[in-house]
Short mmCIF file of C-alpha atoms and ligand atoms in Angstrom, two decimals:
data_model
loop_
_atom_site.label_atom_id
_atom_site.label_comp_id
_atom_site.label_asym_id
_atom_site.label_seq_id
_atom_site.Cartn_x
_atom_site.Cartn_y
_atom_site.Cartn_z
CA MET A 1 9.20 19.22 -2.78
CA ALA A 2 11.11 16.50 -4.20
CA VAL A 3 13.17 13.54 -2.68
CA ILE A 4 16.97 13.87 -3.46
CA ILE A 5 19.78 11.85 -2.49
CA VAL A 6 23.12 13.06 -2.01
CA ILE A 7 26.33 10.49 -2.23
CA ASP A 8 29.78 11.93 -1.15
CA ASP A 9 32.55 10.28 0.74
CA GLU A 10 33.14 13.54 2.44
CA GLN A 11 30.65 14.19 5.49
CA ARG A 12 31.23 17.94 5.75
CA GLN A 13 30.09 18.18 1.97
CA ARG A 14 26.96 16.16 2.38
CA ASP A 15 25.66 17.90 5.40
CA ILE A 16 25.73 21.41 3.73
CA ILE A 17 24.34 20.03 0.68
CA LYS A 18 21.66 18.57 2.79
CA THR A 19 20.95 21.61 5.05
CA ILE A 20 20.48 23.66 1.54
CA LEU A 21 18.14 21.48 0.20
CA GLU A 22 16.05 21.16 3.46
CA ASP A 23 15.68 24.81 3.68
CA GLU A 24 14.08 24.89 0.06
CA GLY A 25 11.70 22.28 1.49
CA HIS A 26 13.04 19.13 -0.14
CA GLU A 27 13.52 15.82 1.46
CA ALA A 28 17.28 15.00 1.28
CA HIS A 29 19.00 11.71 2.39
CA THR A 30 22.75 11.26 2.35
CA ALA A 31 25.14 8.24 1.38
CA PRO A 32 28.67 7.98 1.98
CA SER A 33 29.50 5.93 -1.17
CA ALA A 34 27.82 5.34 -4.76
CA GLU A 35 27.08 1.51 -3.64
CA LYS A 36 25.27 2.63 -0.30
CA GLY A 37 23.50 5.69 -2.84
CA LEU A 38 22.03 2.59 -4.97
CA GLU A 39 20.57 1.12 -2.07
CA LEU A 40 18.59 4.34 -1.03
CA ILE A 41 18.02 5.06 -5.16
CA GLU A 42 15.94 1.78 -4.66
CA THR A 43 13.93 2.18 -1.92
CA LEU A 44 13.48 5.91 -2.04
CA ILE A 45 12.54 6.22 -5.79
CA PRO A 46 14.09 9.87 -5.49
CA ASP A 47 13.49 12.59 -8.16
CA VAL A 48 17.06 13.72 -8.11
CA VAL A 49 20.23 12.25 -6.90
CA ILE A 50 23.73 14.69 -6.62
CA THR A 51 26.80 12.81 -6.51
CA ASP A 52 30.44 13.51 -6.66
CA LEU A 53 32.39 12.15 -9.62
CA LYS A 54 35.71 10.34 -7.42
CA MET A 55 35.05 8.34 -4.58
CA GLY A 56 36.59 5.47 -2.95
CA GLY A 57 34.68 2.11 -4.48
CA MET A 58 32.12 2.85 -7.59
CA SER A 59 32.68 6.70 -9.25
CA GLY A 60 29.76 8.92 -10.34
CA VAL A 61 30.09 7.39 -13.97
CA GLN A 62 29.51 3.91 -12.97
CA LEU A 63 26.62 5.07 -10.78
CA LEU A 64 24.91 6.28 -13.85
CA ASP A 65 25.41 3.17 -15.37
CA ALA A 66 24.14 1.12 -12.58
CA LEU A 67 20.83 3.03 -12.07
CA PRO A 68 17.48 1.64 -12.75
CA GLY A 69 15.80 2.19 -16.06
CA ASP A 70 12.81 4.17 -16.61
CA PRO A 71 10.19 5.19 -15.51
CA VAL A 72 12.20 5.67 -11.77
CA ARG A 73 15.50 6.93 -13.06
CA PRO A 74 16.28 9.97 -11.13
CA ALA A 75 18.09 13.23 -12.89
CA VAL A 76 21.38 13.02 -11.72
CA ILE A 77 23.84 15.82 -10.97
CA ILE A 78 27.54 15.16 -10.92
CA MET A 79 29.67 17.34 -8.73
CA THR A 80 33.14 17.79 -9.81
CA ALA A 81 36.35 19.42 -8.71
CA PHE A 82 37.74 22.22 -10.87
CA GLY A 83 39.98 21.52 -13.43
CA THR A 84 38.08 18.02 -14.47
CA ILE A 85 35.36 19.52 -16.65
CA SER A 86 36.15 16.92 -19.13
CA SER A 87 34.95 13.96 -16.84
CA ALA A 88 31.92 16.21 -16.21
CA VAL A 89 31.23 16.45 -19.93
CA GLU A 90 31.61 12.53 -20.37
CA ALA A 91 29.09 12.14 -17.57
CA ILE A 92 26.52 14.23 -19.28
CA LYS A 93 27.05 12.22 -22.40
CA LYS A 94 26.13 9.56 -20.21
CA GLY A 95 22.71 10.69 -19.48
CA ALA A 96 23.69 12.80 -16.21
CA PHE A 97 21.37 16.15 -16.08
CA ASP A 98 24.08 18.65 -14.99
CA TYR A 99 27.40 19.27 -13.20
CA LEU A 100 28.48 21.38 -10.41
CA THR A 101 32.06 22.33 -10.09
CA LYS A 102 33.64 22.51 -6.51
CA PRO A 103 33.71 24.67 -4.58
CA LEU A 104 29.90 24.51 -4.51
CA GLU A 105 27.91 27.73 -4.01
CA LYS A 106 24.42 27.76 -2.70
CA ASP A 107 22.62 29.77 -5.33
CA VAL A 108 24.21 27.52 -7.81
CA ILE A 109 22.92 24.45 -6.21
CA VAL A 110 19.57 25.60 -5.41
CA LEU A 111 19.11 26.67 -9.36
CA THR A 112 20.85 23.31 -10.63
CA VAL A 113 18.50 21.06 -8.66
CA LYS A 114 15.18 23.51 -9.35
CA LYS A 115 15.87 22.67 -13.11
CA ALA A 116 16.28 19.00 -12.26
CA VAL A 117 13.18 18.97 -10.52
CA GLU A 118 11.29 20.72 -13.41
CA ARG A 119 12.63 18.46 -15.97
CA MET A 120 11.54 15.40 -13.67
CA GLN A 121 7.88 16.77 -13.54
CA LEU A 122 7.86 17.65 -17.06
CA LEU A 123 8.80 13.93 -17.92
CA LYS A 124 6.03 12.67 -15.56
CA ASP A 125 3.68 15.03 -17.41
CA ASN A 126 4.45 13.70 -20.72
CA ILE A 127 4.12 10.25 -19.93
CA ARG A 128 0.62 11.06 -18.55
CA LEU A 129 -0.20 12.90 -21.82
CA GLN A 130 0.80 10.02 -24.18
CA ASP A 131 -1.34 7.89 -22.18
CA ALA A 132 -4.37 9.77 -22.74
CA LEU A 133 -3.50 10.24 -26.20
CA PHE A 134 -3.48 6.42 -26.68
CA GLY A 135 -6.95 6.11 -24.40
CA LYS A 136 -5.74 3.69 -21.99
CA PHE A 137 -8.78 3.44 -19.91
CA LYS A 138 -9.18 0.06 -18.87
CA MET A 139 -9.55 -1.72 -16.09
CA GLU A 140 -6.68 -4.08 -16.29
CA GLY A 141 -6.85 -6.95 -14.14
CA ILE A 142 -10.33 -6.66 -12.47
CA ILE A 143 -12.06 -9.80 -13.55
CA GLY A 144 -15.71 -10.10 -13.24
CA ASN A 145 -18.65 -10.39 -15.49
CA SER A 146 -21.53 -10.51 -12.90
CA LYS A 147 -23.98 -7.61 -12.90
CA ARG A 148 -22.77 -6.38 -9.80
CA MET A 149 -18.84 -6.36 -11.05
CA ARG A 150 -19.81 -4.65 -14.36
CA ASP A 151 -21.49 -1.54 -12.19
CA VAL A 152 -18.64 -1.55 -9.69
CA ILE A 153 -16.23 -1.37 -12.59
CA GLU A 154 -18.72 1.31 -14.35
CA VAL A 155 -18.60 3.37 -11.70
CA ALA A 156 -14.74 3.04 -11.06
CA LYS A 157 -14.61 4.11 -14.67
CA LYS A 158 -16.38 7.12 -14.28
CA VAL A 159 -14.76 8.69 -11.13
CA ALA A 160 -11.29 7.68 -12.38
CA PRO A 161 -10.62 10.42 -14.59
CA THR A 162 -11.86 12.97 -11.91
CA SER A 163 -10.10 13.84 -8.42
CA VAL A 164 -13.44 13.09 -6.15
CA THR A 165 -12.89 11.24 -3.29
CA VAL A 166 -13.99 7.50 -3.15
CA LEU A 167 -14.83 5.08 -0.31
CA VAL A 168 -14.54 1.61 -1.02
CA TYR A 169 -16.62 -1.09 1.21
CA GLY A 170 -16.20 -4.58 1.35
CA GLU A 171 -15.43 -7.74 3.15
CA SER A 172 -11.78 -8.84 3.26
CA GLY A 173 -10.07 -9.97 0.22
CA THR A 174 -13.01 -8.75 -2.23
CA GLY A 175 -10.60 -6.53 -4.15
CA LYS A 176 -10.81 -2.98 -2.27
CA GLU A 177 -7.08 -2.52 -2.95
CA LEU A 178 -7.04 -3.65 -6.24
CA ILE A 179 -9.90 -1.25 -7.33
CA ALA A 180 -8.27 1.82 -5.33
CA LYS A 181 -5.30 1.03 -8.00
CA ALA A 182 -7.38 0.96 -10.79
CA VAL A 183 -8.86 3.94 -10.25
CA HIS A 184 -5.68 5.68 -9.60
CA TYR A 185 -4.16 3.93 -12.93
CA ASN A 186 -6.95 4.82 -15.04
CA SER A 187 -6.76 8.51 -13.67
CA PRO A 188 -4.57 11.59 -14.83
CA ARG A 189 -2.42 11.13 -11.34
CA ARG A 190 -0.92 7.71 -12.64
CA THR A 191 2.40 9.19 -13.25
CA GLY A 192 2.19 9.99 -9.75
CA PRO A 193 2.77 8.00 -6.85
CA PHE A 194 -0.08 5.35 -5.42
CA THR A 195 0.73 4.91 -1.50
CA ALA A 196 -1.33 2.91 0.78
CA ILE A 197 -1.67 3.18 4.72
CA ASN A 198 -3.26 0.30 6.50
CA CYS A 199 -4.71 2.34 9.38
CA ALA A 200 -5.84 -0.47 11.55
CA ALA A 201 -1.98 -2.20 11.32
CA ILE A 202 -0.07 1.09 12.67
CA PRO A 203 -0.26 2.10 16.11
CA ASP A 204 -2.45 5.08 16.96
CA ASN A 205 0.66 7.16 18.10
CA LEU A 206 2.76 6.69 14.93
CA ILE A 207 -0.34 7.11 12.44
CA GLU A 208 0.35 10.93 12.32
CA SER A 209 3.90 11.06 11.78
CA GLU A 210 3.23 8.62 8.87
CA LEU A 211 0.56 10.93 7.45
CA PHE A 212 1.82 14.14 8.16
CA GLY A 213 5.80 13.85 8.50
CA TYR A 214 7.26 15.81 11.18
CA GLU A 215 10.26 18.13 11.68
CA PRO A 216 13.42 17.70 13.64
CA GLY A 217 12.74 17.67 17.19
CA ALA A 218 9.22 17.71 17.12
CA PHE A 219 9.20 14.96 19.57
CA THR A 220 11.61 12.92 21.17
CA GLY A 221 13.52 10.49 18.87
CA ALA A 222 12.84 12.89 15.82
CA ALA A 223 16.13 13.31 14.78
CA HIS A 224 15.55 14.02 11.17
CA ARG A 225 12.67 15.80 8.89
CA LYS A 226 10.43 13.02 7.84
CA ILE A 227 8.28 13.40 4.66
CA GLY A 228 4.69 12.20 5.68
CA LEU A 229 2.47 10.44 3.09
CA PHE A 230 0.28 13.37 2.42
CA GLU A 231 3.19 15.28 1.01
CA SER A 232 4.93 12.48 -0.56
CA SER A 233 1.63 11.23 -2.26
CA ASP A 234 1.53 14.96 -3.96
CA ARG A 235 -0.08 14.90 -7.61
CA GLY A 236 -0.96 10.94 -6.78
CA THR A 237 -3.50 8.85 -5.06
CA LEU A 238 -3.49 8.21 -1.04
CA PHE A 239 -5.07 4.87 -0.19
CA LEU A 240 -6.00 4.86 3.42
CA ASP A 241 -6.93 1.08 4.03
CA GLU A 242 -9.14 0.36 7.08
CA VAL A 243 -10.32 4.06 7.82
CA GLY A 244 -12.52 3.02 10.37
CA ASP A 245 -9.99 2.50 12.59
CA LEU A 246 -8.41 5.86 12.57
CA PRO A 247 -8.16 7.59 15.98
CA LEU A 248 -10.67 10.43 16.45
CA LEU A 249 -8.15 12.84 16.80
CA THR A 250 -6.64 12.28 13.57
CA GLN A 251 -9.74 12.07 11.84
CA THR A 252 -9.89 15.62 12.70
CA LYS A 253 -6.63 16.45 11.12
CA ILE A 254 -7.44 14.52 8.07
CA LEU A 255 -10.56 16.45 7.60
CA ARG A 256 -8.49 19.80 7.82
CA VAL A 257 -5.99 18.62 5.25
CA LEU A 258 -8.97 17.51 2.94
CA GLN A 259 -10.53 21.03 3.35
CA ASP A 260 -7.82 22.89 3.17
CA LYS A 261 -5.53 21.13 0.63
CA GLU A 262 -2.42 21.75 3.08
CA VAL A 263 -0.87 19.92 5.48
CA ARG A 264 1.45 20.93 8.17
CA ARG A 265 4.51 18.57 9.53
CA LEU A 266 4.45 17.72 13.15
CA GLY A 267 6.05 20.23 15.01
CA GLY A 268 6.58 22.33 11.62
CA LYS A 269 5.22 25.99 11.32
CA ASP A 270 4.61 26.19 7.69
CA ASN A 271 1.50 24.88 5.87
CA ILE A 272 2.35 22.93 2.71
CA LYS A 273 0.23 22.67 -0.55
CA VAL A 274 -0.68 19.05 -1.26
CA ASP A 275 -2.77 17.74 -3.84
CA VAL A 276 -3.85 14.29 -3.59
CA ARG A 277 -6.87 12.25 -4.36
CA ILE A 278 -8.11 9.94 -1.53
CA ILE A 279 -9.37 6.77 -1.81
CA ALA A 280 -10.23 5.18 1.42
CA ALA A 281 -11.69 1.38 2.15
CA THR A 282 -13.05 0.03 5.08
CA ASN A 283 -14.87 -3.37 6.16
CA LYS A 284 -16.80 -1.70 8.91
CA ASP A 285 -20.07 -0.39 8.78
CA LEU A 286 -19.25 3.35 8.67
CA GLU A 287 -22.64 4.54 9.56
CA LYS A 288 -22.79 2.50 12.49
CA GLU A 289 -19.22 3.82 13.66
CA VAL A 290 -21.05 7.46 12.95
CA ALA A 291 -23.89 6.58 14.89
CA ASN A 292 -21.55 5.09 18.08
CA GLY A 293 -19.60 8.18 17.94
CA LYS A 294 -16.38 6.29 16.59
CA PHE A 295 -16.12 8.31 13.52
CA ARG A 296 -16.61 12.03 12.57
CA GLU A 297 -19.78 12.20 10.84
CA ASP A 298 -18.40 15.38 8.56
CA LEU A 299 -15.41 13.25 7.44
CA TYR A 300 -17.70 10.45 6.60
CA TYR A 301 -19.66 12.54 3.87
CA ARG A 302 -16.26 13.86 2.92
CA LEU A 303 -15.13 10.59 1.74
CA LYS A 304 -18.14 9.14 0.32
CA VAL A 305 -18.61 11.53 -2.38
CA VAL A 306 -18.56 8.42 -4.38
CA ALA A 307 -18.90 4.79 -2.58
CA ILE A 308 -18.04 1.86 -4.02
CA GLU A 309 -19.53 -1.24 -2.57
CA LEU A 310 -17.40 -4.75 -3.23
CA PRO A 311 -19.92 -7.81 -3.19
CA PRO A 312 -18.50 -10.86 -1.81
CA LEU A 313 -17.66 -13.63 -3.72
CA ARG A 314 -20.48 -15.63 -2.49
CA GLU A 315 -23.01 -13.38 -3.85
CA ARG A 316 -21.37 -13.40 -7.30
CA LYS A 317 -21.16 -17.05 -7.52
CA GLU A 318 -21.16 -17.01 -11.73
CA ASP A 319 -17.70 -14.88 -11.19
CA ILE A 320 -16.18 -17.77 -9.61
CA ALA A 321 -15.40 -20.06 -12.47
CA VAL A 322 -13.93 -17.09 -14.48
CA LEU A 323 -11.80 -15.78 -11.70
CA ALA A 324 -10.59 -19.70 -11.12
CA GLY A 325 -9.43 -19.42 -15.11
CA PHE A 326 -7.90 -16.41 -14.56
CA PHE A 327 -5.84 -17.86 -11.74
CA ILE A 328 -5.07 -21.10 -13.42
CA GLU A 329 -3.39 -19.15 -16.03
CA LYS A 330 -1.49 -17.27 -13.52
CA TYR A 331 0.12 -20.05 -11.68
CA ASN A 332 0.41 -22.33 -14.87
CA LYS A 333 3.13 -19.55 -15.84
CA GLU A 334 4.44 -19.08 -12.47
CA PHE A 335 4.71 -22.99 -12.16
CA GLY A 336 5.41 -24.01 -15.64
CA LYS A 337 2.31 -26.25 -15.35
CA ARG A 338 -0.17 -26.86 -18.32
CA ILE A 339 -3.72 -26.93 -16.63
CA LYS A 340 -6.50 -26.66 -18.99
CA GLY A 341 -9.10 -26.14 -16.42
CA LEU A 342 -11.42 -27.56 -13.86
CA SER A 343 -13.66 -30.67 -13.77
CA ASP A 344 -17.42 -29.98 -13.38
CA GLY A 345 -17.02 -31.45 -10.01
CA SER A 346 -14.61 -28.98 -8.86
CA VAL A 347 -16.55 -25.96 -10.36
CA LYS A 348 -19.47 -27.31 -8.18
CA ALA A 349 -17.62 -27.63 -5.16
CA LEU A 350 -15.97 -23.83 -5.60
CA ALA A 351 -19.55 -22.35 -6.05
CA ASP A 352 -21.04 -24.24 -3.40
CA TYR A 353 -18.37 -23.10 -0.85
CA HIS A 354 -19.11 -19.81 0.92
CA TRP A 355 -15.64 -17.90 0.62
CA PRO A 356 -15.34 -15.97 3.81
CA GLY A 357 -11.73 -15.06 2.39
CA ASN A 358 -13.10 -14.15 -0.82
CA ILE A 359 -11.11 -13.70 -3.71
CA ARG A 360 -7.82 -13.40 -2.29
CA GLN A 361 -8.71 -17.15 -0.48
CA LEU A 362 -9.98 -18.51 -4.11
CA GLU A 363 -6.40 -17.30 -5.21
CA PHE A 364 -4.68 -19.49 -2.74
CA VAL A 365 -6.93 -22.49 -3.18
CA VAL A 366 -6.31 -22.23 -7.11
CA GLU A 367 -2.56 -21.64 -6.53
CA ARG A 368 -2.61 -24.51 -4.36
CA ALA A 369 -4.43 -27.06 -6.84
CA VAL A 370 -2.38 -25.81 -9.83
CA LEU A 371 0.93 -26.85 -7.80
CA MET A 372 -0.44 -30.18 -6.56
CA SER A 373 -2.48 -31.47 -9.64
CA ASP A 374 -1.27 -34.34 -11.33
CA SER A 375 -3.82 -34.01 -14.26
CA ASP A 376 -4.32 -31.65 -16.85
CA THR A 377 -7.70 -30.60 -15.22
CA ILE A 378 -8.14 -29.79 -11.51
CA GLN A 379 -9.96 -32.08 -9.82
CA VAL A 380 -12.09 -32.11 -6.62
CA ASN A 381 -9.55 -33.70 -4.79
CA ASP A 382 -7.12 -31.30 -5.34
CA ILE A 383 -9.22 -28.54 -3.63
CA ARG A 384 -11.13 -30.61 -1.15
CA GLY A 385 -8.59 -29.95 1.74
CA GLU A 386 -8.53 -26.47 1.30
CA ILE A 387 -12.25 -25.48 1.44
CA ARG A 388 -13.70 -27.71 4.11
CA LEU A 389 -17.26 -26.59 4.72
CA PRO A 390 -16.80 -24.86 7.88
CA PRO A 391 -19.26 -25.18 10.99
CA GLU A 392 -21.53 -22.69 9.61
CA LYS A 393 -23.45 -22.11 12.66
CA GLY A 394 -23.44 -23.65 16.31
CA MET A 395 -19.91 -22.13 17.42
CA LEU A 396 -21.63 -21.15 20.36
CA ASP A 397 -24.13 -23.85 20.49
CA ILE A 398 -21.97 -25.84 23.22
CA GLU A 399 -23.41 -28.72 24.85
CA LEU A 400 -22.40 -28.29 28.79
CA PRO A 401 -21.62 -31.38 30.13
CA GLU A 402 -23.05 -32.27 33.93
CA GLU A 403 -19.89 -31.48 35.30
CA GLY A 404 -16.04 -30.53 34.64
CA ILE A 405 -15.95 -28.58 31.42
CA ASN A 406 -12.79 -27.52 30.36
CA PHE A 407 -12.56 -24.11 29.90
CA GLU A 408 -9.03 -23.96 28.15
CA GLU A 409 -10.39 -25.87 25.44
CA LEU A 410 -13.51 -23.82 24.90
CA GLU A 411 -11.62 -20.74 24.89
CA LYS A 412 -9.09 -22.19 22.32
CA GLU A 413 -12.34 -23.38 20.01
CA LEU A 414 -13.49 -19.66 20.21
CA ILE A 415 -10.05 -18.27 19.29
CA LYS A 416 -9.76 -20.56 16.64
CA LYS A 417 -13.07 -19.96 15.28
CA ALA A 418 -12.66 -16.18 15.74
CA MET A 419 -9.66 -16.60 13.37
CA PHE A 420 -11.46 -18.35 10.92
CA LYS A 421 -14.03 -16.21 10.53
CA ALA A 422 -11.78 -13.30 10.57
CA ASN A 423 -9.66 -14.87 7.70
CA ASN A 424 -6.55 -15.06 9.71
CA VAL A 425 -6.48 -11.38 10.32
CA ALA A 426 -5.69 -11.16 14.11
CA ALA A 427 -6.94 -7.63 14.77
CA LYS A 428 -10.13 -8.48 13.33
CA ALA A 429 -10.37 -11.69 15.25
CA ALA A 430 -9.69 -9.52 18.18
CA ARG A 431 -12.47 -7.35 17.50
CA LEU A 432 -15.11 -10.06 16.92
CA LEU A 433 -14.24 -11.43 20.62
CA GLY A 434 -14.41 -7.87 22.16
CA MET A 435 -10.73 -8.09 23.23
CA THR A 436 -8.00 -5.55 22.40
CA TYR A 437 -5.31 -6.68 19.96
CA LYS A 438 -2.95 -7.21 23.13
CA THR A 439 -5.36 -9.65 25.38
CA PHE A 440 -5.92 -11.48 21.83
CA TRP A 441 -2.62 -11.87 20.95
CA TYR A 442 -1.30 -13.11 24.29
CA ARG A 443 -3.94 -16.04 24.11
CA LEU A 444 -3.07 -17.00 20.37
CA GLU A 445 0.36 -17.51 21.68
CA LYS A 446 -0.77 -19.41 24.48
CA PHE A 447 -2.28 -21.79 22.41
CA GLY A 448 0.43 -21.85 19.77
CA LEU A 449 -1.86 -20.64 17.14
CA HIS A 450 -0.15 -17.41 16.28
CA ASN A 451 1.62 -18.91 13.09
CA ASN A 452 -1.51 -18.90 11.39
CA VAL A 453 -1.78 -14.93 11.40
CA SER A 454 -2.01 -13.68 7.80
CA PRO A 455 1.58 -12.91 6.80
CA LYS A 456 0.20 -9.48 5.50
CA GLU A 457 -0.90 -8.62 8.94
CA ASP A 458 2.35 -8.78 10.37
CA ILE A 459 3.90 -5.62 9.20
CA TYR A 460 4.09 -3.70 12.56
CA PRO A 461 5.02 -6.40 15.23
CA GLU A 462 5.66 -3.70 17.48
CA LYS A 463 1.61 -3.40 17.54
CA ARG A 464 1.65 -7.17 19.56
CA ASN A 465 2.93 -5.37 22.76
N1 ATP B 1 -11.99 -8.79 -9.43
C1 ATP B 1 -10.76 -9.43 -9.19
N2 ATP B 1 -10.29 -10.01 -10.58
C2 ATP B 1 -8.73 -10.21 -9.95
N3 ATP B 1 -8.26 -10.28 -9.06
C3 ATP B 1 -8.89 -9.95 -7.87
C4 ATP B 1 -10.01 -9.63 -8.04
N4 ATP B 1 -10.43 -8.93 -6.83
C5 ATP B 1 -9.30 -8.93 -6.05
N5 ATP B 1 -8.24 -9.93 -6.63
C6 ATP B 1 -7.18 -10.30 -6.05
O1 ATP B 1 -7.38 -11.02 -4.96
C7 ATP B 1 -6.53 -10.16 -4.02
C8 ATP B 1 -7.02 -9.55 -2.84
O2 ATP B 1 -7.57 -8.63 -2.97
P1 ATP B 1 -7.29 -7.13 -2.28
O3 ATP B 1 -6.14 -7.09 -1.54
O4 ATP B 1 -7.74 -5.61 -3.32
O5 ATP B 1 -8.61 -7.27 -1.22
P2 ATP B 1 -8.96 -6.44 -0.07
O6 ATP B 1 -10.44 -6.00 -0.31
O7 ATP B 1 -8.14 -4.86 -0.01
O8 ATP B 1 -8.78 -7.31 1.41
P3 ATP B 1 -8.34 -7.13 2.70
O9 ATP B 1 -9.70 -6.17 3.35
O10 ATP B 1 -7.98 -8.20 3.25
O11 ATP B 1 -7.40 -5.74 2.80
C9 ATP B 1 -5.63 -9.76 -4.70
O12 ATP B 1 -4.44 -10.52 -5.12
C10 ATP B 1 -6.14 -9.00 -5.85
O13 ATP B 1 -5.37 -9.01 -6.93
MG1 MG B 2 -6.69 -4.42 1.44
#
């Protein structure tokens, strides 16, 4: 299966080719002009592009020039009318993979596309081999010298070259996604895709189409074929974030894919072989979820072949200064500053804080401090506003007055505290208070607190309704 974009200003031509490609099991998209095609190429990162040579606007050869560079550059097949072979030859010189002469013949299209797909695969394999030869087996970008982080990195290095499933545990912001990516990019799958899906952010009824894809007509509104994440992650890694939030029925289906190494698109008849490594992450206690019947035990064992637990920052304080130093460098570059480090006082303040948002929060704090600081060292004043110690206990330690308690105020306080504890992730805060997302969101808006919601979370606003 490959992702292919067909560009032609004649709709009939586009549709015919699209159908041929889909019959071959590919995911085909079409564009009426080179300009529109380029936009699609940027978002879909196709393996192959089939484009007409002469179109109103940009030509097929101009499109070749405008393509993004390695490693995402697709194989381009140029279509030209009979009698204009010389321009096709010119296109080949400019880097086109092959050309087709019109009128097109089905068999020729199929064969040429097959060769292009094989060539792309070969290229990717090649990059992979070279990387292995040069032994690029480092866990780049993971900072931490504490014993616990060194243990984490050691396990990650051991599992990276294999395809075993990994379950990553950790509070919000501890680096779950970072470690998943490190495992992928240090594995032989690194030239394949790394795709991530946040199971908590996607409404239940959409999750299966995302994961398994669908055929046209699979349900109302399914007009086109959609390739799911299992398929598009073929030869790569699929990161199932917040896996504890998957509906039970979907869990069953995922288990089947893991066992059979095959998926079936919704509404489809065929099983499609997939070679995907799964890395799952959660900040829930999955064992407890299993005990409560919310998570399938068999899937749980299947996922945690290797478990990696990322310790919260407060349990590895010796890493705080190194991490802060790393982020100072990063933001020095970004903001063109020259901050040398942290004052003793600010190191102590950072170490005393309990970091509910872990490394992500530390990064924000340092970013702001670098931006705001007027001297060459970060002073306590530069960070004070950001990490005011929160009321650790006593949220519910409320003194009831003799009469006339303001219930609305109390409710608002609770919402605020839950948001604080959940690091502004509304879905988590809702769970803390035992409310549905919808009920919680309604209250957030009522108190005008919805602007605090972590921007990361806001990918699927339809979930609010
Ligand atoms: N050990 C580390 N070294 C350097 N940067 C780190 C480290 N751990 C985390 N980070 C950075 O902190 C941020 C949060 O990490 P990440 O997104 O991986 O956390 P997460 O556990 O997936 O969080 P959430 O549960 O909220 O999704 C990222 O910008 C990441 O690059
Ligand atoms: Mg994450």
